[in-house]
Tab-separated table of C-alpha atoms in Angstrom:
chain	number	residue	atom	x	y	z
D	1	UNK	CA	69.986	108.237	87.502
D	2	UNK	CA	73.665	109.122	87.608
D	3	UNK	CA	75.880	106.439	89.085
D	4	UNK	CA	79.164	107.364	90.740
D	5	UNK	CA	80.608	103.841	90.823
D	6	UNK	CA	79.989	100.718	88.773
D	7	UNK	CA	79.514	98.547	91.878
D	8	UNK	CA	77.916	101.280	94.035
D	9	UNK	CA	80.855	101.045	96.447
D	10	UNK	CA	80.022	97.472	97.417
D	11	UNK	CA	81.316	94.039	96.511
D	12	UNK	CA	78.198	91.936	96.975
D	13	UNK	CA	76.540	90.759	93.803
D	14	UNK	CA	73.616	88.393	94.203
D	15	UNK	CA	73.681	88.642	98.019
D	16	UNK	CA	70.916	90.556	99.667
D	17	UNK	CA	72.620	91.235	102.984
D	18	UNK	CA	76.210	91.168	104.227
D	19	UNK	CA	77.025	91.096	107.924
D	20	UNK	CA	78.632	94.249	109.304
D	21	UNK	CA	82.103	94.477	110.777
D	22	UNK	CA	83.484	97.155	113.095
D	23	UNK	CA	85.980	99.739	111.849
D	24	UNK	CA	89.298	99.329	113.683
D	25	UNK	CA	89.670	103.084	114.021
D	26	UNK	CA	86.248	104.472	114.967
D	27	UNK	CA	84.165	101.297	115.614
D	28	UNK	CA	81.575	102.234	113.015
D	29	UNK	CA	79.499	99.312	111.750
D	30	UNK	CA	80.352	98.854	108.059
D	31	UNK	CA	79.200	96.088	105.704
D	32	UNK	CA	82.037	93.599	105.269
D	33	UNK	CA	82.085	93.966	101.502
D	34	UNK	CA	82.305	97.758	101.698
D	35	UNK	CA	85.086	97.957	104.292
D	36	UNK	CA	88.663	98.680	103.236
D	37	UNK	CA	90.754	95.679	104.294
D	38	UNK	CA	94.559	95.636	104.519
D	39	UNK	CA	97.237	93.484	106.139
D	40	UNK	CA	99.850	95.146	108.349
D	41	UNK	CA	102.921	92.922	108.283
D	42	UNK	CA	105.429	93.593	111.068
D	43	UNK	CA	108.314	91.757	112.650
D	44	UNK	CA	107.641	90.273	116.075
D	45	UNK	CA	110.848	91.884	117.335
D	46	UNK	CA	111.588	95.584	116.871
D	47	UNK	CA	114.411	96.494	114.520
D	48	UNK	CA	116.857	97.403	117.317
D	49	UNK	CA	116.791	93.902	118.816
D	50	UNK	CA	116.934	91.892	115.572
D	51	UNK	CA	120.736	91.986	115.395
D	52	UNK	CA	121.112	90.955	119.047
D	53	UNK	CA	118.812	87.969	118.554
D	54	UNK	CA	120.519	86.899	115.316
D	55	UNK	CA	123.936	87.031	117.007
D	56	UNK	CA	122.728	84.987	119.970
D	57	UNK	CA	120.861	82.340	117.943
D	58	UNK	CA	122.432	78.961	117.245
D	59	UNK	CA	120.796	78.524	113.832
D	60	UNK	CA	122.497	80.806	111.319
D	61	UNK	CA	119.725	81.068	108.751
D	62	UNK	CA	116.826	81.404	111.211
D	63	UNK	CA	114.061	83.628	109.846
D	64	UNK	CA	112.195	85.555	112.534
D	65	UNK	CA	108.411	85.178	112.287
D	66	UNK	CA	106.181	88.112	111.380
D	67	UNK	CA	102.886	89.384	112.743
D	68	UNK	CA	100.102	89.551	110.147
D	69	UNK	CA	97.421	91.910	111.431
D	70	UNK	CA	94.315	92.396	109.300
D	71	UNK	CA	92.891	95.894	109.689
D	72	UNK	CA	89.437	96.861	108.463
D	73	UNK	CA	88.458	100.495	108.016
D	74	UNK	CA	85.283	102.324	107.121
D	75	UNK	CA	85.585	104.526	104.037
D	76	UNK	CA	85.864	107.731	106.090
D	77	UNK	CA	88.779	106.487	108.189
D	78	UNK	CA	90.528	104.916	105.185
D	79	UNK	CA	90.477	108.234	103.333
D	80	UNK	CA	91.453	110.217	106.433
D	81	UNK	CA	94.454	107.999	107.183
D	82	UNK	CA	95.538	107.896	103.491
D	83	UNK	CA	94.977	104.151	103.115
D	84	UNK	CA	92.970	104.929	99.971
D	85	UNK	CA	92.838	108.183	98.041
D	86	UNK	CA	90.081	110.153	96.388
D	87	UNK	CA	90.202	109.652	92.620
D	88	UNK	CA	88.841	111.747	89.787
D	89	UNK	CA	85.853	110.693	87.681
D	90	UNK	CA	88.162	109.300	85.010
D	91	UNK	CA	90.422	107.660	87.606
D	92	UNK	CA	87.499	105.796	89.201
D	93	UNK	CA	87.035	103.801	86.007
D	94	UNK	CA	90.528	102.349	86.305
D	95	UNK	CA	89.980	98.925	87.868
D	96	UNK	CA	93.621	97.770	87.713
D	97	UNK	CA	95.325	97.107	91.041
D	98	UNK	CA	97.762	99.844	92.080
D	99	UNK	CA	101.412	99.522	91.133
D	100	UNK	CA	103.489	97.631	93.692
D	101	UNK	CA	106.709	99.198	94.813
D	102	UNK	CA	109.336	96.709	95.925
D	103	UNK	CA	112.099	97.693	98.310
D	104	UNK	CA	115.623	97.152	97.065
């Protein structure tokens, strides 16, 4: 039978069952190994107030902490919100991680 993906869209090998998680967008129950997981990294303080806080702080080189929020999407919501993109048949075989773009 024709196979669309090498891992059948899952990441469990040798495990019979994986507990479901809830999609953060639509609350659909998705197996944990199939869900699209990303970290949203944000500053605790919005960008307008960062300068005010840095001017008022006593410590010169104080680094403001960040919020690390793990979001988990079902495949439908991940595609709809452009977290992942649809790839061609040839592009699906590429298993390399995507290129990382660093801000200058």
